[in-house]
Coordinates of C-alpha atoms in Angstrom, one line a residue:
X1 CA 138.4 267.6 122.6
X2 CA 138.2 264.9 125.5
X3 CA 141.6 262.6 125.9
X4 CA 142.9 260.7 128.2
X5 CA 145.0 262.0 130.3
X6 CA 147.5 259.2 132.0
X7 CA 148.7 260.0 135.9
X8 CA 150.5 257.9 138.0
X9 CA 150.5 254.4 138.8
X10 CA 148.4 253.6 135.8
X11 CA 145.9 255.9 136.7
X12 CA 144.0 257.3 134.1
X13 CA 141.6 260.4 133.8
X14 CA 139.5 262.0 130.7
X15 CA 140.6 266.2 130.4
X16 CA 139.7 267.9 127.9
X17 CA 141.3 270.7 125.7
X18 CA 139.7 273.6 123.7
X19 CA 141.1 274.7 120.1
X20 CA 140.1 278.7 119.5
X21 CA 140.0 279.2 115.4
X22 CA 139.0 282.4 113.9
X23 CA 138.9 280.8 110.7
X24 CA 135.9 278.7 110.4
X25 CA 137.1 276.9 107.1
X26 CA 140.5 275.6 108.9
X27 CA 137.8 275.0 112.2
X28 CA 135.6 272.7 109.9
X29 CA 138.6 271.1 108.8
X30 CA 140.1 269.9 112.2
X31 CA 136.9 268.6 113.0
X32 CA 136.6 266.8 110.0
X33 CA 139.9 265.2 110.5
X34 CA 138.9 264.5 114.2
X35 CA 136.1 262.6 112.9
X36 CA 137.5 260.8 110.5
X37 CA 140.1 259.2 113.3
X38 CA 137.6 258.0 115.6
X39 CA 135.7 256.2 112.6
X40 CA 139.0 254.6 111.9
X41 CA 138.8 253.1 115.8
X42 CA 136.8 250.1 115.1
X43 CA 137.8 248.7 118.0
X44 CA 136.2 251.5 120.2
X45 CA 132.5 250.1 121.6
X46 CA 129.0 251.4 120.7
X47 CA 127.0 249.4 122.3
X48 CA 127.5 247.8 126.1
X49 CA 125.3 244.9 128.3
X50 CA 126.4 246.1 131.9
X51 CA 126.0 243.7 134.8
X52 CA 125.9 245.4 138.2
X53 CA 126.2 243.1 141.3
X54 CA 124.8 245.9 144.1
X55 CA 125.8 243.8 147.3
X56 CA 128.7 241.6 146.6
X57 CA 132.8 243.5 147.7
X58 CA 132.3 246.7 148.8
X59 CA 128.2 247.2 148.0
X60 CA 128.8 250.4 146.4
X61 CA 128.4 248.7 142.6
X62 CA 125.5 250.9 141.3
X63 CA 126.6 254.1 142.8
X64 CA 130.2 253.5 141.4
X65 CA 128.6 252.8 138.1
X66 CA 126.1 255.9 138.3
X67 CA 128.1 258.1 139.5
X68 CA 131.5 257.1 138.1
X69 CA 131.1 255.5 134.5
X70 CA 127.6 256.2 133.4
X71 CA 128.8 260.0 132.8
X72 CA 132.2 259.1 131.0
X73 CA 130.0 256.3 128.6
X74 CA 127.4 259.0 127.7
X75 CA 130.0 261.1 126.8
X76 CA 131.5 258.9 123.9
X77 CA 128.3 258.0 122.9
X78 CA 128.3 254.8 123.9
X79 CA 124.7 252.7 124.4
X80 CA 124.5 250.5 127.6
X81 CA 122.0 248.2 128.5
X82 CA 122.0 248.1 132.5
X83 CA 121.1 245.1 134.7
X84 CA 121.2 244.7 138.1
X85 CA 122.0 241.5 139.2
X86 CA 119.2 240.0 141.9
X87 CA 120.7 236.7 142.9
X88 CA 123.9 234.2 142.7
X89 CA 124.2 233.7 138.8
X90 CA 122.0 235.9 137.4
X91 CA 124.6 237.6 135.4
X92 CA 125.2 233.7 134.0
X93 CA 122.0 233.1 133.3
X94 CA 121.6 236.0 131.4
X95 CA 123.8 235.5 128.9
X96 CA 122.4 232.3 127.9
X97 CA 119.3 234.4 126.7
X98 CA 120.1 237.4 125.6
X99 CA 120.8 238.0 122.1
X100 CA 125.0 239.2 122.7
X101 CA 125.5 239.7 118.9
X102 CA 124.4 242.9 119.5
X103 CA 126.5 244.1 121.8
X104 CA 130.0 245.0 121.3
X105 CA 131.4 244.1 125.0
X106 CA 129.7 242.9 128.4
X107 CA 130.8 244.9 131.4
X108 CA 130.8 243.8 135.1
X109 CA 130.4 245.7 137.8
X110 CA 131.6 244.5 141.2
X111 CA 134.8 241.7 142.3
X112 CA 136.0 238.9 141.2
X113 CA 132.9 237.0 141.8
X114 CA 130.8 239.1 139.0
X115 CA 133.4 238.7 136.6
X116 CA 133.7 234.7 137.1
X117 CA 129.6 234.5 136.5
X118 CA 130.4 237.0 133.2
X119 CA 133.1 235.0 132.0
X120 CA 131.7 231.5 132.6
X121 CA 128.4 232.5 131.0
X122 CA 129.9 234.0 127.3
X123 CA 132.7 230.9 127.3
X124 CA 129.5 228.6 128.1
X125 CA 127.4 230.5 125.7
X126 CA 129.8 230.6 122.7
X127 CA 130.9 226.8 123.9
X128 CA 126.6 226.2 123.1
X129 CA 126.3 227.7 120.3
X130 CA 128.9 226.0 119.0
X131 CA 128.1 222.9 119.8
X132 CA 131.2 222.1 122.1
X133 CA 130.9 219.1 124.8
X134 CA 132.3 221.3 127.8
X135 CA 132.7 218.4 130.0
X136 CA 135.4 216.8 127.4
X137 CA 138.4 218.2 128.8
X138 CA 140.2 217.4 125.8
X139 CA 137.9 219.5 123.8
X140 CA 138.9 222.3 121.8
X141 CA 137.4 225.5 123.3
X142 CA 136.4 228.3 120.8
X143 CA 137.6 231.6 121.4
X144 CA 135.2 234.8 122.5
X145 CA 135.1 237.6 120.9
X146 CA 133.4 239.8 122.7
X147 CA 135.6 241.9 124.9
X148 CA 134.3 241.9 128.6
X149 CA 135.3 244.8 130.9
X150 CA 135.8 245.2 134.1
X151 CA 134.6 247.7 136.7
X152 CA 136.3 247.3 140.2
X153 CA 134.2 247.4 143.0
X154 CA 134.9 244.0 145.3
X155 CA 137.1 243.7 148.2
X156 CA 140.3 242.8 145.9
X157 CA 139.6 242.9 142.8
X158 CA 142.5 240.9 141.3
X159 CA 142.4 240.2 137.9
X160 CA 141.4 243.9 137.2
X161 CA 145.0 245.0 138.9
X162 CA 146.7 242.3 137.3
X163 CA 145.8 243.4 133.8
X164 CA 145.4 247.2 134.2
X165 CA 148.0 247.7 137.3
X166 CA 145.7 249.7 139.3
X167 CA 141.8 249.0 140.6
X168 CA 140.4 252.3 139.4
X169 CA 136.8 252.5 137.8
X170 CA 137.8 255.8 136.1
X171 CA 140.9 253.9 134.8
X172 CA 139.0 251.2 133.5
X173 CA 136.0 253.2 132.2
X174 CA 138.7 255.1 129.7
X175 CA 140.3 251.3 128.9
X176 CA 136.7 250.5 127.8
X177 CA 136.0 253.8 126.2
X178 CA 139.4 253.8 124.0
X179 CA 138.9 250.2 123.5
X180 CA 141.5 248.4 124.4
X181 CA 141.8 244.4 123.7
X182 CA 144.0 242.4 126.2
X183 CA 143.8 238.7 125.6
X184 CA 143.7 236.6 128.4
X185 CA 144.1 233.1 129.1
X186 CA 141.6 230.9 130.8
X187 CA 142.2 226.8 132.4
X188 CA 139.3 225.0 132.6
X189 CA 139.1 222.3 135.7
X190 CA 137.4 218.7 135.5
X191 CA 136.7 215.6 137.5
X192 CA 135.8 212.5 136.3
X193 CA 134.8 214.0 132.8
X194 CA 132.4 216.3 134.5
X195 CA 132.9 220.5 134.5
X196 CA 133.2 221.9 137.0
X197 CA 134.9 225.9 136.6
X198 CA 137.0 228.1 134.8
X199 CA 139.7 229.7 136.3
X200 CA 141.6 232.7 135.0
X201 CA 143.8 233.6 138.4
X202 CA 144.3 231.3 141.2
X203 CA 143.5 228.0 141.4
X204 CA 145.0 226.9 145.4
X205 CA 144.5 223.6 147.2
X206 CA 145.9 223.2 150.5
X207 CA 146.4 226.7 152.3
X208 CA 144.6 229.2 150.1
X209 CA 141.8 226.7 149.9
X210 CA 141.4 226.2 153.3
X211 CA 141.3 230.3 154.0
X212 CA 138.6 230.6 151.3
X213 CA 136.1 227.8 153.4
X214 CA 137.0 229.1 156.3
X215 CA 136.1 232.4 155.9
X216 CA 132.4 232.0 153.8
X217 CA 131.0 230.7 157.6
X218 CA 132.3 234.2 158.3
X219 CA 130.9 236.4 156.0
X220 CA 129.4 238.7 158.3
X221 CA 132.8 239.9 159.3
X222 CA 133.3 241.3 155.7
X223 CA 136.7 241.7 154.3
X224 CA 138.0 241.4 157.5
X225 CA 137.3 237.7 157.9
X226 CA 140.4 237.0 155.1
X227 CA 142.5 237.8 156.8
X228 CA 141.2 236.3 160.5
X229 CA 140.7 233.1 158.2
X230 CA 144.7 233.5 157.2
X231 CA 146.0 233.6 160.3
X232 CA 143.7 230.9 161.9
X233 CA 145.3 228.6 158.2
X234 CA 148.5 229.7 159.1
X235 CA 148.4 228.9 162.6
X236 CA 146.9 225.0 162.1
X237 CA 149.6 224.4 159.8
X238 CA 148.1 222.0 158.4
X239 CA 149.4 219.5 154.9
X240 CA 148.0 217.5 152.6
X241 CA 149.9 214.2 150.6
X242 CA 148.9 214.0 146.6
X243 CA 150.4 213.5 143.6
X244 CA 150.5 215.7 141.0
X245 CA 151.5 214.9 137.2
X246 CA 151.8 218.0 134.7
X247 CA 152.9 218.4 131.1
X248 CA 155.5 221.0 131.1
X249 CA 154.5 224.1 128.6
X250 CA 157.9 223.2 126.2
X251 CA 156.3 226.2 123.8
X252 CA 156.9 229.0 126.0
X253 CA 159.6 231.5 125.6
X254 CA 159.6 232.6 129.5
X255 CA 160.2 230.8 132.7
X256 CA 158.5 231.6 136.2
X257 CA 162.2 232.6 137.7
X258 CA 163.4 234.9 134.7
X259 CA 163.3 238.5 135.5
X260 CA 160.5 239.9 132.4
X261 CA 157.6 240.4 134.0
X262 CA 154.0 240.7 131.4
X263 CA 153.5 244.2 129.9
X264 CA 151.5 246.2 127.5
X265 CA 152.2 244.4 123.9
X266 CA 154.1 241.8 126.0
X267 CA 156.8 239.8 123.1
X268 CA 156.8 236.5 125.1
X269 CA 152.7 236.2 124.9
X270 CA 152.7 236.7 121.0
X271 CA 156.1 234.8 120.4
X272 CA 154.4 231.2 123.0
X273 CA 151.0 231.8 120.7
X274 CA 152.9 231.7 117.5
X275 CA 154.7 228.9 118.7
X276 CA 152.1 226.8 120.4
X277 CA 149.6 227.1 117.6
X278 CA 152.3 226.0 115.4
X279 CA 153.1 223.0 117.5
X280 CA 149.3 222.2 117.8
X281 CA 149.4 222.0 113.7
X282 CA 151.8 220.1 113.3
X283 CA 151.5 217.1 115.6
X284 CA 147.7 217.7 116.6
X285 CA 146.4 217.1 119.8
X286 CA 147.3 212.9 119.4
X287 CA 150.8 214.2 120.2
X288 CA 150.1 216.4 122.8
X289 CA 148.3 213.3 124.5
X290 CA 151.7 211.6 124.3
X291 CA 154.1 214.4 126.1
X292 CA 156.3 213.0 129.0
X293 CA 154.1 213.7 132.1
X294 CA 156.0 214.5 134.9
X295 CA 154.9 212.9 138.0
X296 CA 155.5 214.3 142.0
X297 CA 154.4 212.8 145.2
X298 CA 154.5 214.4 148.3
X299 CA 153.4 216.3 151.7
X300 CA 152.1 220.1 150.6
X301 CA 151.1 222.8 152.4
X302 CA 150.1 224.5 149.1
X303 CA 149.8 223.7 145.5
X304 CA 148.9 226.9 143.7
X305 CA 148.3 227.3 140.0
X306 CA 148.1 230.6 138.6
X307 CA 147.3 231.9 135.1
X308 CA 148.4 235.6 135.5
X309 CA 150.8 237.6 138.6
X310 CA 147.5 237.4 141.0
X311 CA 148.9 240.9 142.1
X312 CA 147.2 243.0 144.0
X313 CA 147.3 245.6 146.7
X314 CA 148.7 243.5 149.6
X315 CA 150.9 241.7 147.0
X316 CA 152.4 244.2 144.2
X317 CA 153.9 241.2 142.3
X318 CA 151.5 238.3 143.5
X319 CA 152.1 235.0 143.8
X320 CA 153.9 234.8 140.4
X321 CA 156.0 237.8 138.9
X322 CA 156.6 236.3 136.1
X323 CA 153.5 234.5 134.8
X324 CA 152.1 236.0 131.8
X325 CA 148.5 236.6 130.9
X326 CA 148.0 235.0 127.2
X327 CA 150.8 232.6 126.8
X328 CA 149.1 229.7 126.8
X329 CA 150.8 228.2 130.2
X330 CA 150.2 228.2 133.6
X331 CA 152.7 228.3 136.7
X332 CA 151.9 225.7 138.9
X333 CA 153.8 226.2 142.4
X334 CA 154.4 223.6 144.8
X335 CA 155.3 224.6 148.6
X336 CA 156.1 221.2 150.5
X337 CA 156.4 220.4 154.1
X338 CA 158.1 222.4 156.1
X339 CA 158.1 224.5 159.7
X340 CA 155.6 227.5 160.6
X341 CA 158.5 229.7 160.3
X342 CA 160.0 228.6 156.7
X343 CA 156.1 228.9 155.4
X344 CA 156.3 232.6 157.0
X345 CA 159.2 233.8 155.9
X346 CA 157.8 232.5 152.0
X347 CA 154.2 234.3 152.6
X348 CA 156.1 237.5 153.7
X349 CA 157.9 237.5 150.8
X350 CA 154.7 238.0 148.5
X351 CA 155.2 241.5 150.0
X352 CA 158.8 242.8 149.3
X353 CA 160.8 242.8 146.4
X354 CA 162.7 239.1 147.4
X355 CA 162.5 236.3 145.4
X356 CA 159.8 233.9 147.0
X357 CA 160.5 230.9 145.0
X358 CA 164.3 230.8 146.5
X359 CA 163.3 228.2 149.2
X360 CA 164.0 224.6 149.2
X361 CA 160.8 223.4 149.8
X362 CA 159.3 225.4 147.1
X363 CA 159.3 224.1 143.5
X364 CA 157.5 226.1 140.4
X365 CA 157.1 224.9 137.0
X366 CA 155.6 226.1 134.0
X367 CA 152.6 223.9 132.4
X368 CA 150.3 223.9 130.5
X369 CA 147.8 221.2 132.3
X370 CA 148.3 219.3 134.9
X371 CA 146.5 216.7 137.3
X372 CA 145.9 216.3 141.2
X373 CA 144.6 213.1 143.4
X374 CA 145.3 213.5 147.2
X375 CA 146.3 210.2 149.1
X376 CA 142.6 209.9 150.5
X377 CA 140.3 210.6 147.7
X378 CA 136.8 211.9 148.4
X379 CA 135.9 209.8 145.7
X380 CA 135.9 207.0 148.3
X381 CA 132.6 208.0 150.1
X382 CA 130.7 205.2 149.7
X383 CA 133.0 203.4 152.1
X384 CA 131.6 204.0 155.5
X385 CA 135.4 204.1 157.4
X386 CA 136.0 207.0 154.8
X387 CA 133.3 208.5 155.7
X388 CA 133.8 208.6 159.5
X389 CA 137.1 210.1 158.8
X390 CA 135.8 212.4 156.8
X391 CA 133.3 213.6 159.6
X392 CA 135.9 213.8 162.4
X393 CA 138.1 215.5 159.8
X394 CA 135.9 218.4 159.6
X395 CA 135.6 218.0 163.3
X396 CA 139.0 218.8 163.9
X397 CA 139.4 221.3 160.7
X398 CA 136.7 223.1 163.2
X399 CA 139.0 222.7 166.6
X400 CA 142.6 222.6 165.4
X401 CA 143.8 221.9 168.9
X402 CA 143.4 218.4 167.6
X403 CA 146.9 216.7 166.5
X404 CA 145.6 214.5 163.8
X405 CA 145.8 215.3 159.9
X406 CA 142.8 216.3 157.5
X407 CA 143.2 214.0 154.4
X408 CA 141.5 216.4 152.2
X409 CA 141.4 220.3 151.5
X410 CA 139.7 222.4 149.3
X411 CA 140.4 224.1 145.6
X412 CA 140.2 227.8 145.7
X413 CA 138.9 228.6 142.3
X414 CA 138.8 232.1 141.8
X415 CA 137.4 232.7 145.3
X416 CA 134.8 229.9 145.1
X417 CA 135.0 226.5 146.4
X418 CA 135.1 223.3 144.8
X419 CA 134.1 220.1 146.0
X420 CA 135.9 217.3 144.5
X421 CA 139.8 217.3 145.5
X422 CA 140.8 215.1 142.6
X423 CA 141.1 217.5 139.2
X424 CA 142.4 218.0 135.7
X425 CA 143.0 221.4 134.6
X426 CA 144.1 222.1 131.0
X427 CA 145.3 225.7 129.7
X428 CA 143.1 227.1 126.9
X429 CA 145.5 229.6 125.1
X430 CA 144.0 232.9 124.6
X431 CA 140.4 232.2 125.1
X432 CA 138.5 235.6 126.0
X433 CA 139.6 239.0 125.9
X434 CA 139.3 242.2 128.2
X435 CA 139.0 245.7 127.3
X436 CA 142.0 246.0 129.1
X437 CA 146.0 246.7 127.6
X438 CA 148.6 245.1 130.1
X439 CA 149.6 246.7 132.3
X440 CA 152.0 249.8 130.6
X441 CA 155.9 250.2 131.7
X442 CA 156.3 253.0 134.3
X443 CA 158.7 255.6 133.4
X444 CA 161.2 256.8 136.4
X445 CA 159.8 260.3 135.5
X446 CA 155.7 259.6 135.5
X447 CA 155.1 263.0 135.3
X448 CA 157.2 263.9 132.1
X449 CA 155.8 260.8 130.7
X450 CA 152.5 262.1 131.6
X451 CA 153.0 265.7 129.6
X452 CA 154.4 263.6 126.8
X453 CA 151.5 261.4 126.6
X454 CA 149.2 264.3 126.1
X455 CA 151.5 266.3 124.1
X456 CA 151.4 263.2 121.1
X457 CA 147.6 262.9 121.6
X458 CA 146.8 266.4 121.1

């Protein structure tokens, strides 16, 4: 009999245990009874598309898969379609064509990039079929039910740590295998009644944004060039003045400073979907349109907006402790103004235990959409002044000896850039799922827990 066999950290591994019987009428009857268990798991996946992105993060995406997760699928009989993505959005594309009732989950093999083209094309795809105006940012999103799995192999691999706790492909294989069902909320971002992404981790204007243009002219350098692109951001210094307006997410049970971080079977998820969807029927969406927006003008070295912890390696608790993955909200974190040293003393504090929204130029609210228009819209190009400055901005984003300040940045959207600076982003509550659990509470004893663990399952 194969299990899995949990280890520390939320690492995961299949063992295996062999009953002896010298009675073959008792033998037959334990493996009738294991039979009829795993028919009762419904949620457990028959049949898999598998994207593999072979050169994106750390370029070892088919032999992870091959030798890795092929073996584990063919041993719970699992059927996989396999394709190897060629080119930028292939794995988009794709799903636009291929006939996805079929398959009970679409798995991604590579970073964060491969699972942004899987996500955007089944949202986009169920969003066709149903006949949903995607560029209406008002519009009601329908919800995907087909489970999408992730595979780690890119250089951070975020949202797979944030919702599993570790970036493992054994670990996830077995979360795909046991099939697990972690819902997961998704913003979708707009200008001027036009799409433009979906984001599901970080969505950063201001410092993160400027990292992530920074370092695509430096993609020869590899991983390496984040963080030679941080330190260059960090040493410009450089701020942007906006406004943002948000509608606070009153339907939420949690706050970004309370203490309850987002676990396996988290109670503040389920309790802020119960409660939003109950607010939703009662007053409707007329209502919603009519919520106090809070307005807040300013100079900002950062506005980040984050729909889950972002954790990762570098940054065990991420840029959010508290944010939760299905609770229909966002935490939307302003960092204003302020000295090298105060903005250094908050990025170090993304690695320790401290509390990094105990500053006074740091503000963090919990919403659930929100707007952004800097002082010196790019919308403004047709002007030719604009567009002067906007040519000797770049000039002096590209020699930062220069004293004078940029008027725009960039949006980071889940490691891709956007153009326009000017956005409305609206939470969609719930909107895809993962084969994935939370991530599980950690026992001070892992190992008892461990023996436990497989004690129950056997």
């Amino acid at each position: 009999v194969y299990y899995v066999k949990k280890a520390r950290n939320h690492r995961w591994r299949c063992s295996h245990v062999t009953f002896w019987c010298a009675d073959e009428h008792l033998c037959n009857q334990w493996i009738q009874a294991l039979k009829e268990l795993l028919e009762m798991q419904k949620s457990r996946p028959k049949q898999l598309l598998v994207y593999i992105n072979p050169y994106g993060g750390k370029r070892q995406g088919k032999r992870i898969y091959e030798q890795k997760v092929a073996p584990l699928f063919s041993l719970a009989s699992i059927s996989t379609d396999v394709v190897i993505t060629e080119h930028a959005n292939h794995a988009k594309d794709n799903l636009f064509e291929v006939n996805i009732n079929k398959y009970d989950g679409v798995v991604c093999v590579g970073g964060d990039g491969m699972f942004s083209e899987v996500m955007h094309g089944l949202i986009g795809r169920m969003q066709k079929d149903s006949g949903i105006d995607q560029n209406n940012p008002k519009a009601p999103l329908v919800q995907c039910n087909i489970r999408i799995g992730i595979i780690p192999a890119g250089s951070t691999d975020c949202i797979c740590y944030s919702t599993i706790g570790i970036s493992d492909p054994v670990t996830s294989a077995l979360h795909i295998i046991v099939g697990d069902c972690q819902p997961l909320d998704v913003s979708s971002v707009h200008h001027n009644n036009t799409f433009l992404k979906y984001c599901v981790s970080l969505l950063g204007y201001g410092f993160y944004g400027d990292i992530l243009k920074d370092s695509e002219k430096k993609r020869w350098m590899g991983p390496m060039r984040y963080d030679y692109s941080g330190f260059k951001t960090f040493l410009t210094h450089h701020y942007y003045e906006g406004t943002i307006s948000f509608q606070p997410a009153k339907h939420t049970v949690g706050s970004p400073r309370d203490k309850y971080s987002c676990r396996t079977g988290c109670y503040i998820c389920k309790k802020s979907e119960q409660q939003l969807a109950q607010q939703q029927k009662q007053c409707g969406l007329k209502h919603e349109e009519e919520e106090e927006w809070k307005v807040i003008k300013g100079k900002f070295l950062a506005i980040n907006a984050v729909n889950m912890s972002c954790a990762c390696p570098r940054s065990p608790k991420g840029l959010s402790p508290a944010a939760h993955l299905a609770d229909g909200s966002a935490d939307l974190i302003l960092v204003r103004k302020c000295s090298r040293f105060d903005f250094l003393r908050y990025l170090v504090r993304h690695t320790n235990q401290d509390d990094q929204f105990d500053f006074s130029f740091v503000d963090v609210h919990r919403v659930k959409c929100f707007q952004f228009t800097s002082k010196l819209s790019e919308d403004n190009e047709s002007n030719v002044t604009d567009m002067g400055k906007k040519r000797f901005g770049q000039f002096c984003r590209d020699h930062p000896a220069c004293c004078c300040n940029i008027a725009n940045s960039t949006w980071n959207c889940d490691g891709e850039t956007l153009e326009s600076s000017a956005i409305e982003v609206r939470v969609h509550c719930q909107l895809m799922k993962l084969f994935a659990r939370g991530i599980e509470e950690t026992c001070k004893d892992e190992a008892a827990y461990s023996q436990s663990s497989v004690e129950q399952l056997l």
